[in-house]
Short mmCIF file of C-alpha atoms in Angstrom, two decimals:
data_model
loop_
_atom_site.label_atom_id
_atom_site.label_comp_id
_atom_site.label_asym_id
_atom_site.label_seq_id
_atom_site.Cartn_x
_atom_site.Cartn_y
_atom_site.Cartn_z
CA UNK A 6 125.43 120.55 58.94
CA UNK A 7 122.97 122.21 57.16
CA UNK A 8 123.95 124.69 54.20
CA UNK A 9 123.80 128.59 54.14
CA UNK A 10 121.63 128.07 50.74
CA UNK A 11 119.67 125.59 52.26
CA UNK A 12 118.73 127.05 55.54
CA UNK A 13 118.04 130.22 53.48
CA UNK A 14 114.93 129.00 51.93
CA UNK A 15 114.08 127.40 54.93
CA UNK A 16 113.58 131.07 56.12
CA UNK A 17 111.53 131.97 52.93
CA UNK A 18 108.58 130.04 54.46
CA UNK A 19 109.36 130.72 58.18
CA UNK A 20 110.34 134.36 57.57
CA UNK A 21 111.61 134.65 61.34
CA UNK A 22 114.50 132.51 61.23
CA UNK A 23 117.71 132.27 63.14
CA UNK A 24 121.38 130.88 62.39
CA UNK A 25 124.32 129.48 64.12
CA UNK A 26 125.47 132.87 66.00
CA UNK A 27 123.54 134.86 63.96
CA UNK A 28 119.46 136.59 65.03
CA UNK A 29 116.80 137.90 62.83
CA UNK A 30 116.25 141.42 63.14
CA UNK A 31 113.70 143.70 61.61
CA UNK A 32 114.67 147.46 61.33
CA UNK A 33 112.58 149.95 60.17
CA UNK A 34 113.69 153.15 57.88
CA UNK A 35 113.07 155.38 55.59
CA UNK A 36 114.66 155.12 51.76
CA UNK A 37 114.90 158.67 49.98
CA UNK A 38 114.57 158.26 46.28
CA UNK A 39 118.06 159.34 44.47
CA UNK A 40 118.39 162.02 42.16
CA UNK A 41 116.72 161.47 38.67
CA UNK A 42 119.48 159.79 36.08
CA UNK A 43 120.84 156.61 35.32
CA UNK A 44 117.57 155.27 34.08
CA UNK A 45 116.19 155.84 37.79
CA UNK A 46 113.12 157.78 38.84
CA UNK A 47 112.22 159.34 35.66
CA UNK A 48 108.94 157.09 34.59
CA UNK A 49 107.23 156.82 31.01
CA UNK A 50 103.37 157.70 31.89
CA UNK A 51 100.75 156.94 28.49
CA UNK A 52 97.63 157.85 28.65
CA UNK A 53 95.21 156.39 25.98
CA UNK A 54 91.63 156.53 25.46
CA UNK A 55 88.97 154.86 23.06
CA UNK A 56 86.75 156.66 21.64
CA UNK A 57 84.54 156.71 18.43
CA UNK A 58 85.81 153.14 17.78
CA UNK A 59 89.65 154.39 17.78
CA UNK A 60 92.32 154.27 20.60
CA UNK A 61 94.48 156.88 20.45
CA UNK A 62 97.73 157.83 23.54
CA UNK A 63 100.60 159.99 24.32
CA UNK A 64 103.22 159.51 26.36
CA UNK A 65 104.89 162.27 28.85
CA UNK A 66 107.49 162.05 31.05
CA UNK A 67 107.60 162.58 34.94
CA UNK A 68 110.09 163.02 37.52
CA UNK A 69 109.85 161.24 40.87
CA UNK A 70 111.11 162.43 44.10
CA UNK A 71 110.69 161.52 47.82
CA UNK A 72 111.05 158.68 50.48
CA UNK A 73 109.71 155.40 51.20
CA UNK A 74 108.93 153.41 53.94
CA UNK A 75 109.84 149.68 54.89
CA UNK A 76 110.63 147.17 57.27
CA UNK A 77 113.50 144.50 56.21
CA UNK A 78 113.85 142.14 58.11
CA UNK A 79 117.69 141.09 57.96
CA UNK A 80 120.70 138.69 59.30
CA UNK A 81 124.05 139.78 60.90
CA UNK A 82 127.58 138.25 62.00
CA UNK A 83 127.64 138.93 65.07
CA UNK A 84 131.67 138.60 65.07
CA UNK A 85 131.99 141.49 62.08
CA UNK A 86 128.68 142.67 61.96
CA UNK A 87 128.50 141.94 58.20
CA UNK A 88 124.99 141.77 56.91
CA UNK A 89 124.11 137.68 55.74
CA UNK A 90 121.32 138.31 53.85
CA UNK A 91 117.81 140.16 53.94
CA UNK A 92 114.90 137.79 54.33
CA UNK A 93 112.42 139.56 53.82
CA UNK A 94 110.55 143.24 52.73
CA UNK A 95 107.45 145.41 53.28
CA UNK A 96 106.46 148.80 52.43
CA UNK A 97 104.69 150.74 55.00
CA UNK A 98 104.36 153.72 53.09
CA UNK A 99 106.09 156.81 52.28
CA UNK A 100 105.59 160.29 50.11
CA UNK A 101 105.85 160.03 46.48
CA UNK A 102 105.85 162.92 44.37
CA UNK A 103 105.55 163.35 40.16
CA UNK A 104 106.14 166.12 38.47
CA UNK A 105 103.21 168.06 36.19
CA UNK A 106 102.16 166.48 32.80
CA UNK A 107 100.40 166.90 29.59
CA UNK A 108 99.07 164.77 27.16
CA UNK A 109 97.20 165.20 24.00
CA UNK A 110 95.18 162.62 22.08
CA UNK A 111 94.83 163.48 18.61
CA UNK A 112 91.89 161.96 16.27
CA UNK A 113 92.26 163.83 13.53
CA UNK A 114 90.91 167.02 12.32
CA UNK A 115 87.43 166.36 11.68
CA UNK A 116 87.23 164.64 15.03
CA UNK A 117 89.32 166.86 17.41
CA UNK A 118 91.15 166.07 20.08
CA UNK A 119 91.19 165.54 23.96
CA UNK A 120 94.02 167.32 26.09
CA UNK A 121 94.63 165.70 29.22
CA UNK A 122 96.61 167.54 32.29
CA UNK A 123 98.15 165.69 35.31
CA UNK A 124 99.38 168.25 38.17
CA UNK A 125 99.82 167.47 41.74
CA UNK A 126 100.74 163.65 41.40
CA UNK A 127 101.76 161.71 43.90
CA UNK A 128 101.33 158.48 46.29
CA UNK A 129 103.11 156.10 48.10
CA UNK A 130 103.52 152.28 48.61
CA UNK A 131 101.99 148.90 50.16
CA UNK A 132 102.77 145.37 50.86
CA UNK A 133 98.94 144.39 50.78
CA UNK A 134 100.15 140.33 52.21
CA UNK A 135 103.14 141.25 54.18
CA UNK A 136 106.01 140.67 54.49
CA UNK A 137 107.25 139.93 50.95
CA UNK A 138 110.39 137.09 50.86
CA UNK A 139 113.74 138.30 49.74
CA UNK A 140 115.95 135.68 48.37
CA UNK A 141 119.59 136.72 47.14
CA UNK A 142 118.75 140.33 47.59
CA UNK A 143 115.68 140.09 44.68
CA UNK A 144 111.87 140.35 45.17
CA UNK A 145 109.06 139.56 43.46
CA UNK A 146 107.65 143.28 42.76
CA UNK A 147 104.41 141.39 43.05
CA UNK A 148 103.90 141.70 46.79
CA UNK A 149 104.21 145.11 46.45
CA UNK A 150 102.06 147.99 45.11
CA UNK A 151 102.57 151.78 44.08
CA UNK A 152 99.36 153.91 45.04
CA UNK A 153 98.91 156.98 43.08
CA UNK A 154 96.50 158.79 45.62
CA UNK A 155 97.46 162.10 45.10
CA UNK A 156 96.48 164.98 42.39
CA UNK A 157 94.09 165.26 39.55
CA UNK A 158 93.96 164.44 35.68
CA UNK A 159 91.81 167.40 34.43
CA UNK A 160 90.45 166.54 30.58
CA UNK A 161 88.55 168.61 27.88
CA UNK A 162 88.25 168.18 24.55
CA UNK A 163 87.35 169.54 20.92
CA UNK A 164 85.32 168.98 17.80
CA UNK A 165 83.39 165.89 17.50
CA UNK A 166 85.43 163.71 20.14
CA UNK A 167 85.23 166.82 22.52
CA UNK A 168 81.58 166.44 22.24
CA UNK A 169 82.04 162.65 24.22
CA UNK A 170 84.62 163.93 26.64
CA UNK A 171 82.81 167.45 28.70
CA UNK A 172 85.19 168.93 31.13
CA UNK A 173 85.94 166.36 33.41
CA UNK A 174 88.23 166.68 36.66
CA UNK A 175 89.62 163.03 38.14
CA UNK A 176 90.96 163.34 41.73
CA UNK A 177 93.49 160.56 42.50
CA UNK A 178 92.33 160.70 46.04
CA UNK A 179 88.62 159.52 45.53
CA UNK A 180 90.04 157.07 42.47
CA UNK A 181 93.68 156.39 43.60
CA UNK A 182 95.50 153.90 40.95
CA UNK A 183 96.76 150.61 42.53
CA UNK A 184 99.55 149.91 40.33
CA UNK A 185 100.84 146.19 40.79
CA UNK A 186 103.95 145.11 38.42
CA UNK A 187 105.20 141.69 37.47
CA UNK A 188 108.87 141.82 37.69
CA UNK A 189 111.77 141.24 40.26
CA UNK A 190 113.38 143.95 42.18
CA UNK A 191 116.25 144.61 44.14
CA UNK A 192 117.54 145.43 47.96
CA UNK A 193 120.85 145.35 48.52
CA UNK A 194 122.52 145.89 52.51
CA UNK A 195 125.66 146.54 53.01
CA UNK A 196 127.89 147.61 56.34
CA UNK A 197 129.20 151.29 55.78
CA UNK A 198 131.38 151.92 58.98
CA UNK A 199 131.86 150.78 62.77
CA UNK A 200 131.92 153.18 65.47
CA UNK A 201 132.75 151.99 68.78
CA UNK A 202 129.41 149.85 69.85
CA UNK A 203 127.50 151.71 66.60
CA UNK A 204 127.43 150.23 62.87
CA UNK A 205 126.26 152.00 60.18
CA UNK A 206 124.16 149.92 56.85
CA UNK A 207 123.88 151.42 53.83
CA UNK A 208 120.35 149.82 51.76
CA UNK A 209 119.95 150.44 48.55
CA UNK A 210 116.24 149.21 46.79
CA UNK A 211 115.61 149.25 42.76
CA UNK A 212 112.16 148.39 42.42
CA UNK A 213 111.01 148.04 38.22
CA UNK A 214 107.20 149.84 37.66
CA UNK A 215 105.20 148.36 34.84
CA UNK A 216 101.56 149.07 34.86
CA UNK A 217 98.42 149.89 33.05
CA UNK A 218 95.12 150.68 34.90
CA UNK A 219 91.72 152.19 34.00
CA UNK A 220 90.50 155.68 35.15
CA UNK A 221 87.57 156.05 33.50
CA UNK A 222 84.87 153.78 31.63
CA UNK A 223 81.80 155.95 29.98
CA UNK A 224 80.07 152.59 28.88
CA UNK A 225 77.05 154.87 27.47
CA UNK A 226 79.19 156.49 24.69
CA UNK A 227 81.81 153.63 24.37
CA UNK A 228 84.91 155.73 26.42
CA UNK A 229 87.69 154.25 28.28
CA UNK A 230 91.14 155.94 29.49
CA UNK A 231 93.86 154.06 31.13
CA UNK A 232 96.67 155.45 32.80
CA UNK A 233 100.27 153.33 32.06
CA UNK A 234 103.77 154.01 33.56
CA UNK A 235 106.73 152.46 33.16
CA UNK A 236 110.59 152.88 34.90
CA UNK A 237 112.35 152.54 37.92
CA UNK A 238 112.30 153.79 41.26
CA UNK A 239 115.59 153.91 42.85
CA UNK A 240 116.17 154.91 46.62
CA UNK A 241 118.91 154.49 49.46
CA UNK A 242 118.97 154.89 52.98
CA UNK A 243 121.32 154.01 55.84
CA UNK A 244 120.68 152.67 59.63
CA UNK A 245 122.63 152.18 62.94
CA UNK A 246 122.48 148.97 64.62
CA UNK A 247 124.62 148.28 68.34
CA UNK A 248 127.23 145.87 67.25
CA UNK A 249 128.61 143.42 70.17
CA UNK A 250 131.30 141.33 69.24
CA UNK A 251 130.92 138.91 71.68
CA UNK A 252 129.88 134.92 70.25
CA UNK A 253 128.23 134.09 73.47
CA UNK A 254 126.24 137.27 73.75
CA UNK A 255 123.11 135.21 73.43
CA UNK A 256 120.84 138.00 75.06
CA UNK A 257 122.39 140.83 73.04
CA UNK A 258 123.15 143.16 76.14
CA UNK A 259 126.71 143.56 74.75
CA UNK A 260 128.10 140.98 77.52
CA UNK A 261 128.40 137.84 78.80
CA UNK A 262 126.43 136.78 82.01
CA UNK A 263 124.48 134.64 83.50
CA UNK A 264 121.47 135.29 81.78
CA UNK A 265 123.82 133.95 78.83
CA UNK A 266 124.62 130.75 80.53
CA UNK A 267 120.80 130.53 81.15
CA UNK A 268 120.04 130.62 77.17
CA UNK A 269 122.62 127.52 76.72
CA UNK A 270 121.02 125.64 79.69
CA UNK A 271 117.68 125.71 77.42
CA UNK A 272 119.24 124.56 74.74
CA UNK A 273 121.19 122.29 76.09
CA UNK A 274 122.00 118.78 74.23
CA UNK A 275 119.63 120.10 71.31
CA UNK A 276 120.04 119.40 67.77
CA UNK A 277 119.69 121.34 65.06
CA UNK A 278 121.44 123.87 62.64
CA UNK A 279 119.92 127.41 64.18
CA UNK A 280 120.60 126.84 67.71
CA UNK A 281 121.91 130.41 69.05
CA UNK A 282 123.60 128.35 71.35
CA UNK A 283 126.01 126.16 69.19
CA UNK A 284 128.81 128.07 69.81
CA UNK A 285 131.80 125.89 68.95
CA UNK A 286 132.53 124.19 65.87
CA UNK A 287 128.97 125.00 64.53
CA UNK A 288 128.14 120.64 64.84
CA UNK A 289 124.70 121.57 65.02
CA UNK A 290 124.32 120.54 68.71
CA UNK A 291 124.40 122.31 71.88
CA UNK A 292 127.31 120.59 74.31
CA UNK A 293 130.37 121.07 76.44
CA UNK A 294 132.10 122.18 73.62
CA UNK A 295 129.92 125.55 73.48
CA UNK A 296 130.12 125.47 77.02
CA UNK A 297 133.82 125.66 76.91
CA UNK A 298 133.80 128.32 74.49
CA UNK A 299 130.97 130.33 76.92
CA UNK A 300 133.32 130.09 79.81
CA UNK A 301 136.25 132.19 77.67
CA UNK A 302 134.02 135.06 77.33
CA UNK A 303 133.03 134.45 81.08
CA UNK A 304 131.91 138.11 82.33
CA UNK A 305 133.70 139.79 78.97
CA UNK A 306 131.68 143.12 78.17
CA UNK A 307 131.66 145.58 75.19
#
């Protein structure tokens, strides 16, 4: 028989897989991001420009609130309606919001300065190649992208340096920044409470942000600003699934029938460690053994 292990990066490169009694399922929901603390949703942003041969930054902190969007795709018992595992994980979207900041580069002063002003920030979040492969509840942030497509950066400046940088007003939604970080994240699923026919997941995602990307390039007089960020979004949310206790459930109508028996027929004398049908034992093969076991939950409902 195959392993748990191994048949779980089997699904890595078939994403939809099944196991012995168990079904893929993908559930969409909405995470809220958790109150700021604990090193979670508070991000690092640094702007820094060059200019006049010299780079000079600051560094401001923001505050992130709001939800996100995604669609796990995950694994249940069907005896306990324990979660396996989560296979796999894509952002759909969602409302991110950042609170006001202010930055001020310094050169000096003979040079003068540039004050920079971000109000109005926001985005949300994309799996551009989806869906992105879970293994042991950690991602590769990779897959994934934060899109800052909401508010401005507003910039003046003084003295000499002032001279290079005129009023100048960048809206996020005609330049949105496509932040993309190299790091692993987290999703976690657990089962909260049963109900009757209802159970209740809890999912909790940690997802690191590391970036750097360029908002403006004034090749003419030598200018370039990047906007960096770096933290961790943190966010939870929690979904009902209709839990049927029943092994030989194989049409998930929460009893056992003959459209049941039907599913076992097609599978019958196959081979092979995800048949929904192998029932007894788990040997991998679909025989009178499972059909023994059928025949005990013969017309048994939930």
């Amino acid at each position: 028989m195959l392993s748990k292990n191994l048949v779980k990066w089997l699904c890595l490169f078939t994403v939809a897989c099944v196991t012995s009694h168990s079904s893929a399922e993908l559930v969409g929901l909405d995470l809220e991001l958790i109150p700021v603390g604990s090193g979670c949703n508070n991000l690092n942003l640094t702007v820094s420009a060059d200019a006049l041969g010299t780079t000079k930054s600051d560094t401001d902190q923001t505050d992130a609130s709001g939800a996100l969007k995604v669609l796990i795709q995950a694994e249940f018992e069907p005896d306990t309606a324990e979660p396996i595992w989560v296979t796999s994980l894509e952002f759909t979207g969602g409302d991110l919001s950042l609170t006001d900041v202010a930055f001020n580069l310094n050169y000096g002063w003979l040079l003068g300065s540039v004050n920079i002003q971000g109000s109005g920030l926001g985005g949300t979040a994309d799996t551009p190649n989806p869906p992105g492969p879970v293994i042991d509840s950690s991602f590769n942030t990779a897959w994934h992208e934060l899109i800052m497509n909401r508010g401005v950066l507003d910039a003046s400046g003084t003295g000499l340096v002032g001279g290079l940088f005129p009023p100048t007003t960048i809206n996020l939604a005609d330049e949105a920044i496509h932040a993309t970080t190299q790091g692993s994240g987290t999703i976690e699923l657990s089962l909260i409470q049963i109900s009757g026919r209802t159970a209740t997941y809890q999912v909790d995602l940690s997802i690191p942000v590391n970036f750097s990307e360029k908002v403006l390039e004034d090749t003419e007089n030598g200018i370039i600003v990047r906007v960096s960020g770096v933290g961790t979004l943190c966010a939870m949310g929690v979904f009902n699934r209709t839990y049927c206790p029943l092994a030989s459930d194989l049409d998930d109508d929460c009893k056992v029938t003959l459209s049941d028996l039907a599913q076992l027929v097609l599978q019958w004398q196959k081979t092979g460690c995800t048949l929904s049908a192998d029932l007894a034992g788990e040997d991998c093969r679909v025989d009178l053994l499972d059909f023994a076991f059928l025949t005990t939950q013969w017309l048994a409902g939930f």
